[in-house]
């Protein structure tokens, strides 16, 4: 059994236990990332209520860190809205995934389910739900995974905010989540076009994480999606494809 088969083999079984096992390594990677965001909030002199409110409402580390840095640079509220909106554009795509996973669920419940989704949740659910179609199982898995990842991220931010300047600088904590995401992506690749999309996404994340920090993650996602679309179009237009269609 390959590593990928092992990762996507949990058909049946208890959804909460499966979610806990799947999210454990990514929750661990979110701790240093959350520490980095919490420390940045403290360094920017944001009130504790503002910092924690942003953590709970955004639930998106790249956008939150970008917002904190914009506020620290005396950017206006409009600048913050524009920056956060651009960084979080990928969540439109993720929302389409939620609509597909929970088709048949009321629109209000789907909107509530879509609210806390993050990059790691989307990747894990895409892999799990390909084999598990029971709606109740999916919801329990999704809610457990969301609770673990969101709780870890927000909790680590709260700790870092309280520690403030006690955290040493230069540790590169903000790189943890983008690099973990790239590793998760690489382990789940199947199919030529998916490999192309995933490879491009991982390369962008790893290549730009040092420069852009967590913002490298949405940049990598967008690049990967574009590469996948181009690869799919090229495969459809290739002579080999035309011959198979003709035959």
PDB file of C-alpha atoms in Angstrom:
ATOM      1  CA  UNK A   1       0.000   0.000   0.000  1.00  0.00           C
ATOM      2  CA  UNK A   2       1.369   3.377  -0.967  1.00  0.00           C
ATOM      3  CA  UNK A   3       1.415   6.438   1.285  1.00  0.00           C
ATOM      4  CA  UNK A   4      -1.351   8.033  -0.778  1.00  0.00           C
ATOM      5  CA  UNK A   5      -3.519   4.911  -0.580  1.00  0.00           C
ATOM      6  CA  UNK A   6      -3.010   4.828   3.175  1.00  0.00           C
ATOM      7  CA  UNK A   7      -4.043   8.477   3.474  1.00  0.00           C
ATOM      8  CA  UNK A   8      -7.256   7.957   1.530  1.00  0.00           C
ATOM      9  CA  UNK A   9      -8.236   4.516   2.823  1.00  0.00           C
ATOM     10  CA  UNK A  10     -10.550   5.299   5.746  1.00  0.00           C
ATOM     11  CA  UNK A  11     -13.807   4.221   4.108  1.00  0.00           C
ATOM     12  CA  UNK A  12     -16.105   3.628   7.059  1.00  0.00           C
ATOM     13  CA  UNK A  13     -14.799   3.827  10.580  1.00  0.00           C
ATOM     14  CA  UNK A  14     -15.435   6.583  13.087  1.00  0.00           C
ATOM     15  CA  UNK A  15     -15.328  10.019  11.388  1.00  0.00           C
ATOM     16  CA  UNK A  16     -14.063  11.879  14.473  1.00  0.00           C
ATOM     17  CA  UNK A  17     -11.158   9.465  14.973  1.00  0.00           C
ATOM     18  CA  UNK A  18     -10.290   9.673  11.279  1.00  0.00           C
ATOM     19  CA  UNK A  19     -10.338  13.485  11.425  1.00  0.00           C
ATOM     20  CA  UNK A  20      -8.150  13.554  14.543  1.00  0.00           C
ATOM     21  CA  UNK A  21      -5.593  11.270  12.913  1.00  0.00           C
ATOM     22  CA  UNK A  22      -5.582  13.256   9.669  1.00  0.00           C
ATOM     23  CA  UNK A  23      -5.341  16.704  11.220  1.00  0.00           C
ATOM     24  CA  UNK A  24      -2.710  15.949  13.878  1.00  0.00           C
ATOM     25  CA  UNK A  25       0.391  16.718  11.761  1.00  0.00           C
ATOM     26  CA  UNK A  26      -1.159  19.847  10.280  1.00  0.00           C
ATOM     27  CA  UNK A  27      -2.374  21.091  13.638  1.00  0.00           C
ATOM     28  CA  UNK A  28       1.210  20.740  14.852  1.00  0.00           C
ATOM     29  CA  UNK A  29       2.419  22.811  11.896  1.00  0.00           C
ATOM     30  CA  UNK A  30      -0.201  25.474  12.630  1.00  0.00           C
ATOM     31  CA  UNK A  31       1.155  26.091  16.121  1.00  0.00           C
ATOM     32  CA  UNK A  32       4.277  28.018  15.036  1.00  0.00           C
ATOM     33  CA  UNK A  33       2.233  29.816  12.386  1.00  0.00           C
ATOM     34  CA  UNK A  34      -0.326  30.865  14.993  1.00  0.00           C
ATOM     35  CA  UNK A  35       2.501  31.978  17.271  1.00  0.00           C
ATOM     36  CA  UNK A  36       3.859  34.137  14.451  1.00  0.00           C
ATOM     37  CA  UNK A  37       0.471  35.801  13.835  1.00  0.00           C
ATOM     38  CA  UNK A  38      -0.153  36.326  17.554  1.00  0.00           C
ATOM     39  CA  UNK A  39       3.289  37.849  18.037  1.00  0.00           C
ATOM     40  CA  UNK A  40       2.730  40.142  15.043  1.00  0.00           C
ATOM     41  CA  UNK A  41      -0.588  41.295  16.523  1.00  0.00           C
ATOM     42  CA  UNK A  42       1.093  42.075  19.830  1.00  0.00           C
ATOM     43  CA  UNK A  43       3.965  43.897  18.103  1.00  0.00           C
ATOM     44  CA  UNK A  44       1.427  46.005  16.174  1.00  0.00           C
ATOM     45  CA  UNK A  45      -0.147  47.037  19.521  1.00  0.00           C
ATOM     46  CA  UNK A  46      -3.550  45.691  18.542  1.00  0.00           C
ATOM     47  CA  UNK A  47      -5.961  45.354  21.473  1.00  0.00           C
ATOM     48  CA  UNK A  48      -6.429  41.749  22.589  1.00  0.00           C
ATOM     49  CA  UNK A  49     -10.135  41.836  21.671  1.00  0.00           C
ATOM     50  CA  UNK A  50      -9.313  43.049  18.152  1.00  0.00           C
ATOM     51  CA  UNK A  51      -6.606  40.429  17.636  1.00  0.00           C
ATOM     52  CA  UNK A  52      -8.800  37.545  18.824  1.00  0.00           C
ATOM     53  CA  UNK A  53     -11.844  38.820  16.951  1.00  0.00           C
ATOM     54  CA  UNK A  54      -9.775  38.852  13.757  1.00  0.00           C
ATOM     55  CA  UNK A  55      -8.548  35.333  14.449  1.00  0.00           C
ATOM     56  CA  UNK A  56     -12.093  33.989  14.894  1.00  0.00           C
ATOM     57  CA  UNK A  57     -13.735  35.920  12.056  1.00  0.00           C
ATOM     58  CA  UNK A  58     -11.045  35.466   9.400  1.00  0.00           C
ATOM     59  CA  UNK A  59      -9.743  31.994  10.293  1.00  0.00           C
ATOM     60  CA  UNK A  60      -7.163  32.572   7.561  1.00  0.00           C
ATOM     61  CA  UNK A  61      -3.622  33.102   8.729  1.00  0.00           C
ATOM     62  CA  UNK A  62      -2.253  34.626   5.542  1.00  0.00           C
ATOM     63  CA  UNK A  63      -5.048  37.185   5.389  1.00  0.00           C
ATOM     64  CA  UNK A  64      -4.847  37.933   9.096  1.00  0.00           C
ATOM     65  CA  UNK A  65      -1.089  38.460   9.000  1.00  0.00           C
ATOM     66  CA  UNK A  66      -1.468  40.666   5.924  1.00  0.00           C
ATOM     67  CA  UNK A  67      -4.156  42.677   7.722  1.00  0.00           C
ATOM     68  CA  UNK A  68      -1.985  43.088  10.833  1.00  0.00           C
ATOM     69  CA  UNK A  69       0.986  44.220   8.756  1.00  0.00           C
ATOM     70  CA  UNK A  70      -1.201  46.678   6.829  1.00  0.00           C
ATOM     71  CA  UNK A  71      -2.542  48.154  10.067  1.00  0.00           C
ATOM     72  CA  UNK A  72       0.963  48.330  11.514  1.00  0.00           C
ATOM     73  CA  UNK A  73       2.029  50.316   8.443  1.00  0.00           C
ATOM     74  CA  UNK A  74      -0.801  52.801   9.113  1.00  0.00           C
ATOM     75  CA  UNK A  75      -2.886  51.509   6.230  1.00  0.00           C
ATOM     76  CA  UNK A  76      -6.545  52.502   6.247  1.00  0.00           C
ATOM     77  CA  UNK A  77      -9.482  50.172   6.678  1.00  0.00           C
ATOM     78  CA  UNK A  78     -10.068  50.185   2.907  1.00  0.00           C
ATOM     79  CA  UNK A  79      -6.523  48.951   2.333  1.00  0.00           C
ATOM     80  CA  UNK A  80      -7.098  46.158   4.844  1.00  0.00           C
ATOM     81  CA  UNK A  81     -10.332  45.102   3.121  1.00  0.00           C
ATOM     82  CA  UNK A  82      -8.676  45.046  -0.307  1.00  0.00           C
ATOM     83  CA  UNK A  83      -5.646  43.083   0.924  1.00  0.00           C
ATOM     84  CA  UNK A  84      -7.745  40.532   2.815  1.00  0.00           C
ATOM     85  CA  UNK A  85     -10.116  40.142  -0.129  1.00  0.00           C
ATOM     86  CA  UNK A  86      -7.303  39.454  -2.584  1.00  0.00           C
ATOM     87  CA  UNK A  87      -5.539  36.999  -0.297  1.00  0.00           C
ATOM     88  CA  UNK A  88      -8.790  35.122   0.386  1.00  0.00           C
ATOM     89  CA  UNK A  89     -10.065  34.861  -3.188  1.00  0.00           C
ATOM     90  CA  UNK A  90      -9.305  31.123  -3.161  1.00  0.00           C
ATOM     91  CA  UNK A  91     -12.111  30.593  -0.643  1.00  0.00           C
ATOM     92  CA  UNK A  92     -14.640  31.114  -3.432  1.00  0.00           C
ATOM     93  CA  UNK A  93     -13.242  27.928  -4.969  1.00  0.00           C
ATOM     94  CA  UNK A  94     -13.294  26.188  -1.584  1.00  0.00           C
ATOM     95  CA  UNK A  95     -16.916  27.210  -1.081  1.00  0.00           C
ATOM     96  CA  UNK A  96     -17.837  25.412  -4.296  1.00  0.00           C
ATOM     97  CA  UNK A  97     -16.285  22.298  -2.796  1.00  0.00           C
ATOM     98  CA  UNK A  98     -18.429  22.610   0.324  1.00  0.00           C
ATOM     99  CA  UNK A  99     -21.550  22.975  -1.830  1.00  0.00           C
ATOM    100  CA  UNK A 100     -20.644  19.749  -3.628  1.00  0.00           C
ATOM    101  CA  UNK A 101     -19.704  17.750  -0.513  1.00  0.00           C
ATOM    102  CA  UNK A 102     -22.921  18.629   1.296  1.00  0.00           C
ATOM    103  CA  UNK A 103     -25.379  18.721  -1.587  1.00  0.00           C
ATOM    104  CA  UNK A 104     -28.904  18.276  -0.278  1.00  0.00           C
ATOM    105  CA  UNK A 105     -28.162  20.120   2.964  1.00  0.00           C
ATOM    106  CA  UNK A 106     -30.060  23.373   3.501  1.00  0.00           C
ATOM    107  CA  UNK A 107     -28.404  26.502   2.126  1.00  0.00           C
ATOM    108  CA  UNK A 108     -28.178  28.028   5.616  1.00  0.00           C
ATOM    109  CA  UNK A 109     -26.335  24.984   6.957  1.00  0.00           C
ATOM    110  CA  UNK A 110     -23.988  24.911   3.959  1.00  0.00           C
ATOM    111  CA  UNK A 111     -23.129  28.563   4.538  1.00  0.00           C
ATOM    112  CA  UNK A 112     -22.346  27.792   8.175  1.00  0.00           C
ATOM    113  CA  UNK A 113     -20.209  24.820   7.140  1.00  0.00           C
ATOM    114  CA  UNK A 114     -18.335  26.909   4.573  1.00  0.00           C
ATOM    115  CA  UNK A 115     -17.446  29.662   7.053  1.00  0.00           C
ATOM    116  CA  UNK A 116     -14.623  27.895   8.970  1.00  0.00           C
ATOM    117  CA  UNK A 117     -12.995  26.104   6.020  1.00  0.00           C
ATOM    118  CA  UNK A 118      -9.226  26.527   5.690  1.00  0.00           C
ATOM    119  CA  UNK A 119      -6.650  25.252   3.206  1.00  0.00           C
ATOM    120  CA  UNK A 120      -5.836  22.147   5.216  1.00  0.00           C
ATOM    121  CA  UNK A 121      -9.498  21.246   5.728  1.00  0.00           C
ATOM    122  CA  UNK A 122     -10.192  21.581   2.022  1.00  0.00           C
ATOM    123  CA  UNK A 123      -7.278  19.342   1.024  1.00  0.00           C
ATOM    124  CA  UNK A 124      -8.111  16.656   3.596  1.00  0.00           C
ATOM    125  CA  UNK A 125     -11.818  16.617   2.751  1.00  0.00           C
ATOM    126  CA  UNK A 126     -11.155  16.446  -0.976  1.00  0.00           C
ATOM    127  CA  UNK A 127      -9.128  13.280  -0.415  1.00  0.00           C
ATOM    128  CA  UNK A 128     -11.450  11.697   2.147  1.00  0.00           C
ATOM    129  CA  UNK A 129     -14.773  12.469   0.510  1.00  0.00           C
ATOM    130  CA  UNK A 130     -13.674  10.965  -2.790  1.00  0.00           C
ATOM    131  CA  UNK A 131     -14.249   7.578  -1.135  1.00  0.00           C
ATOM    132  CA  UNK A 132     -16.739   8.360   1.622  1.00  0.00           C
ATOM    133  CA  UNK A 133     -20.173   9.513   0.430  1.00  0.00           C
ATOM    134  CA  UNK A 134     -22.308   9.254   3.560  1.00  0.00           C
ATOM    135  CA  UNK A 135     -23.493  12.778   4.375  1.00  0.00           C
ATOM    136  CA  UNK A 136     -23.556  12.297   8.147  1.00  0.00           C
ATOM    137  CA  UNK A 137     -20.043  10.807   8.121  1.00  0.00           C
ATOM    138  CA  UNK A 138     -18.800  13.743   6.049  1.00  0.00           C
ATOM    139  CA  UNK A 139     -20.296  16.338   8.363  1.00  0.00           C
ATOM    140  CA  UNK A 140     -18.844  14.743  11.493  1.00  0.00           C
ATOM    141  CA  UNK A 141     -15.423  14.408   9.896  1.00  0.00           C
ATOM    142  CA  UNK A 142     -15.510  17.979   8.612  1.00  0.00           C
ATOM    143  CA  UNK A 143     -16.663  19.513  11.906  1.00  0.00           C
ATOM    144  CA  UNK A 144     -14.049  17.580  13.904  1.00  0.00           C
ATOM    145  CA  UNK A 145     -11.244  18.557  11.536  1.00  0.00           C
ATOM    146  CA  UNK A 146     -12.399  22.171  11.596  1.00  0.00           C
ATOM    147  CA  UNK A 147     -12.551  22.259  15.393  1.00  0.00           C
ATOM    148  CA  UNK A 148      -9.040  20.826  15.757  1.00  0.00           C
ATOM    149  CA  UNK A 149      -7.403  23.130  13.196  1.00  0.00           C
ATOM    150  CA  UNK A 150      -9.276  26.293  14.186  1.00  0.00           C
ATOM    151  CA  UNK A 151      -8.828  25.654  17.898  1.00  0.00           C
ATOM    152  CA  UNK A 152      -5.101  25.037  17.490  1.00  0.00           C
ATOM    153  CA  UNK A 153      -4.582  28.132  15.365  1.00  0.00           C
ATOM    154  CA  UNK A 154      -6.597  30.528  17.513  1.00  0.00           C
ATOM    155  CA  UNK A 155      -5.238  29.079  20.752  1.00  0.00           C
ATOM    156  CA  UNK A 156      -1.611  29.429  19.645  1.00  0.00           C
ATOM    157  CA  UNK A 157      -2.317  33.038  18.658  1.00  0.00           C
ATOM    158  CA  UNK A 158      -3.731  33.798  22.090  1.00  0.00           C
ATOM    159  CA  UNK A 159      -0.640  32.320  23.759  1.00  0.00           C
ATOM    160  CA  UNK A 160       1.734  34.288  21.518  1.00  0.00           C
ATOM    161  CA  UNK A 161      -0.202  37.503  22.085  1.00  0.00           C
ATOM    162  CA  UNK A 162       0.219  37.089  25.836  1.00  0.00           C
ATOM    163  CA  UNK A 163       3.924  36.242  25.495  1.00  0.00           C
ATOM    164  CA  UNK A 164       4.500  39.217  23.196  1.00  0.00           C
ATOM    165  CA  UNK A 165       8.179  40.078  22.907  1.00  0.00           C
ATOM    166  CA  UNK A 166       9.203  36.947  24.824  1.00  0.00           C
ATOM    167  CA  UNK A 167       9.192  35.032  21.548  1.00  0.00           C
ATOM    168  CA  UNK A 168      12.617  35.243  19.849  1.00  0.00           C
ATOM    169  CA  UNK A 169      12.708  36.861  16.423  1.00  0.00           C
ATOM    170  CA  UNK A 170      14.125  35.238  13.321  1.00  0.00           C
ATOM    171  CA  UNK A 171      12.707  31.747  13.887  1.00  0.00           C
ATOM    172  CA  UNK A 172      10.721  31.770  10.635  1.00  0.00           C
ATOM    173  CA  UNK A 173       7.547  30.651  12.413  1.00  0.00           C
ATOM    174  CA  UNK A 174       5.418  32.182   9.663  1.00  0.00           C
ATOM    175  CA  UNK A 175       6.826  29.638   7.174  1.00  0.00           C
ATOM    176  CA  UNK A 176       5.472  26.574   8.993  1.00  0.00           C
ATOM    177  CA  UNK A 177       1.951  26.467   7.543  1.00  0.00           C
ATOM    178  CA  UNK A 178       2.874  27.200   3.885  1.00  0.00           C
ATOM    179  CA  UNK A 179       5.583  24.528   3.896  1.00  0.00           C
ATOM    180  CA  UNK A 180       3.305  21.996   5.620  1.00  0.00           C
ATOM    181  CA  UNK A 181       0.628  22.701   3.027  1.00  0.00           C
ATOM    182  CA  UNK A 182       3.136  22.101   0.225  1.00  0.00           C
ATOM    183  CA  UNK A 183       4.091  18.774   1.775  1.00  0.00           C
ATOM    184  CA  UNK A 184       0.458  17.729   2.147  1.00  0.00           C
ATOM    185  CA  UNK A 185      -0.198  18.679  -1.461  1.00  0.00           C
ATOM    186  CA  UNK A 186       2.769  16.678  -2.741  1.00  0.00           C
ATOM    187  CA  UNK A 187       1.628  13.549  -0.875  1.00  0.00           C
ATOM    188  CA  UNK A 188      -1.834  13.572  -2.464  1.00  0.00           C
ATOM    189  CA  UNK A 189      -1.004  13.917  -6.163  1.00  0.00           C
ATOM    190  CA  UNK A 190      -2.626  11.522  -8.613  1.00  0.00           C
ATOM    191  CA  UNK A 191      -3.086  11.868 -12.373  1.00  0.00           C
ATOM    192  CA  UNK A 192      -1.003  13.837 -14.875  1.00  0.00           C
ATOM    193  CA  UNK A 193      -2.908  17.126 -14.754  1.00  0.00           C
ATOM    194  CA  UNK A 194      -3.239  16.963 -10.965  1.00  0.00           C
ATOM    195  CA  UNK A 195       0.495  16.337 -10.638  1.00  0.00           C
ATOM    196  CA  UNK A 196       1.219  19.357 -12.853  1.00  0.00           C
ATOM    197  CA  UNK A 197      -1.118  21.580 -10.847  1.00  0.00           C
ATOM    198  CA  UNK A 198       0.170  20.318  -7.517  1.00  0.00           C
ATOM    199  CA  UNK A 199       3.824  20.533  -8.528  1.00  0.00           C
ATOM    200  CA  UNK A 200       3.420  24.135  -9.675  1.00  0.00           C
ATOM    201  CA  UNK A 201       1.564  25.033  -6.484  1.00  0.00           C
ATOM    202  CA  UNK A 202       4.169  23.389  -4.236  1.00  0.00           C
ATOM    203  CA  UNK A 203       7.058  24.977  -6.144  1.00  0.00           C
ATOM    204  CA  UNK A 204       5.545  28.454  -5.806  1.00  0.00           C
ATOM    205  CA  UNK A 205       4.832  27.972  -2.095  1.00  0.00           C
ATOM    206  CA  UNK A 206       8.321  26.690  -1.316  1.00  0.00           C
ATOM    207  CA  UNK A 207      10.050  29.184  -3.616  1.00  0.00           C
ATOM    208  CA  UNK A 208       8.272  32.262  -2.298  1.00  0.00           C
ATOM    209  CA  UNK A 209       7.619  31.353   1.363  1.00  0.00           C
ATOM    210  CA  UNK A 210      10.838  33.009   2.477  1.00  0.00           C
ATOM    211  CA  UNK A 211       9.875  36.254   0.737  1.00  0.00           C
ATOM    212  CA  UNK A 212       6.114  36.400   1.211  1.00  0.00           C
ATOM    213  CA  UNK A 213       5.601  34.160   4.250  1.00  0.00           C
ATOM    214  CA  UNK A 214       2.021  32.814   4.558  1.00  0.00           C
ATOM    215  CA  UNK A 215       0.918  34.868   1.542  1.00  0.00           C
ATOM    216  CA  UNK A 216       2.857  32.329  -0.534  1.00  0.00           C
ATOM    217  CA  UNK A 217       0.081  29.819   0.174  1.00  0.00           C
ATOM    218  CA  UNK A 218      -2.785  31.540  -1.708  1.00  0.00           C
ATOM    219  CA  UNK A 219      -0.312  32.511  -4.435  1.00  0.00           C
ATOM    220  CA  UNK A 220       0.619  28.853  -4.829  1.00  0.00           C
ATOM    221  CA  UNK A 221      -3.028  27.760  -4.885  1.00  0.00           C
ATOM    222  CA  UNK A 222      -3.903  30.255  -7.625  1.00  0.00           C
ATOM    223  CA  UNK A 223      -0.844  29.268  -9.672  1.00  0.00           C
ATOM    224  CA  UNK A 224      -1.649  25.574  -9.289  1.00  0.00           C
ATOM    225  CA  UNK A 225      -5.256  26.018 -10.390  1.00  0.00           C
ATOM    226  CA  UNK A 226      -4.141  27.993 -13.456  1.00  0.00           C
ATOM    227  CA  UNK A 227      -1.541  25.348 -14.342  1.00  0.00           C
ATOM    228  CA  UNK A 228      -4.135  22.587 -13.962  1.00  0.00           C
ATOM    229  CA  UNK A 229      -6.612  24.379 -16.241  1.00  0.00           C
ATOM    230  CA  UNK A 230      -3.941  24.921 -18.910  1.00  0.00           C
ATOM    231  CA  UNK A 231      -2.791  21.296 -18.681  1.00  0.00           C
ATOM    232  CA  UNK A 232      -6.368  20.063 -19.033  1.00  0.00           C
ATOM    233  CA  UNK A 233      -6.990  22.244 -22.075  1.00  0.00           C
ATOM    234  CA  UNK A 234      -3.748  21.095 -23.683  1.00  0.00           C
ATOM    235  CA  UNK A 235      -4.550  17.428 -23.089  1.00  0.00           C
ATOM    236  CA  UNK A 236      -7.986  17.905 -24.648  1.00  0.00           C
ATOM    237  CA  UNK A 237      -6.424  19.518 -27.720  1.00  0.00           C
ATOM    238  CA  UNK A 238      -3.593  17.004 -28.153  1.00  0.00           C
ATOM    239  CA  UNK A 239      -3.534  14.693 -31.223  1.00  0.00           C
ATOM    240  CA  UNK A 240      -3.607  11.626 -28.998  1.00  0.00           C
ATOM    241  CA  UNK A 241      -6.809  12.817 -27.408  1.00  0.00           C
ATOM    242  CA  UNK A 242      -8.314  13.601 -30.806  1.00  0.00           C
ATOM    243  CA  UNK A 243      -7.452  10.091 -32.041  1.00  0.00           C
ATOM    244  CA  UNK A 244      -9.067   8.448 -29.018  1.00  0.00           C
ATOM    245  CA  UNK A 245     -12.186  10.544 -29.525  1.00  0.00           C
ATOM    246  CA  UNK A 246     -12.298   9.705 -33.210  1.00  0.00           C
ATOM    247  CA  UNK A 247     -11.948   5.976 -32.540  1.00  0.00           C
TER     248      UNK A 247
END
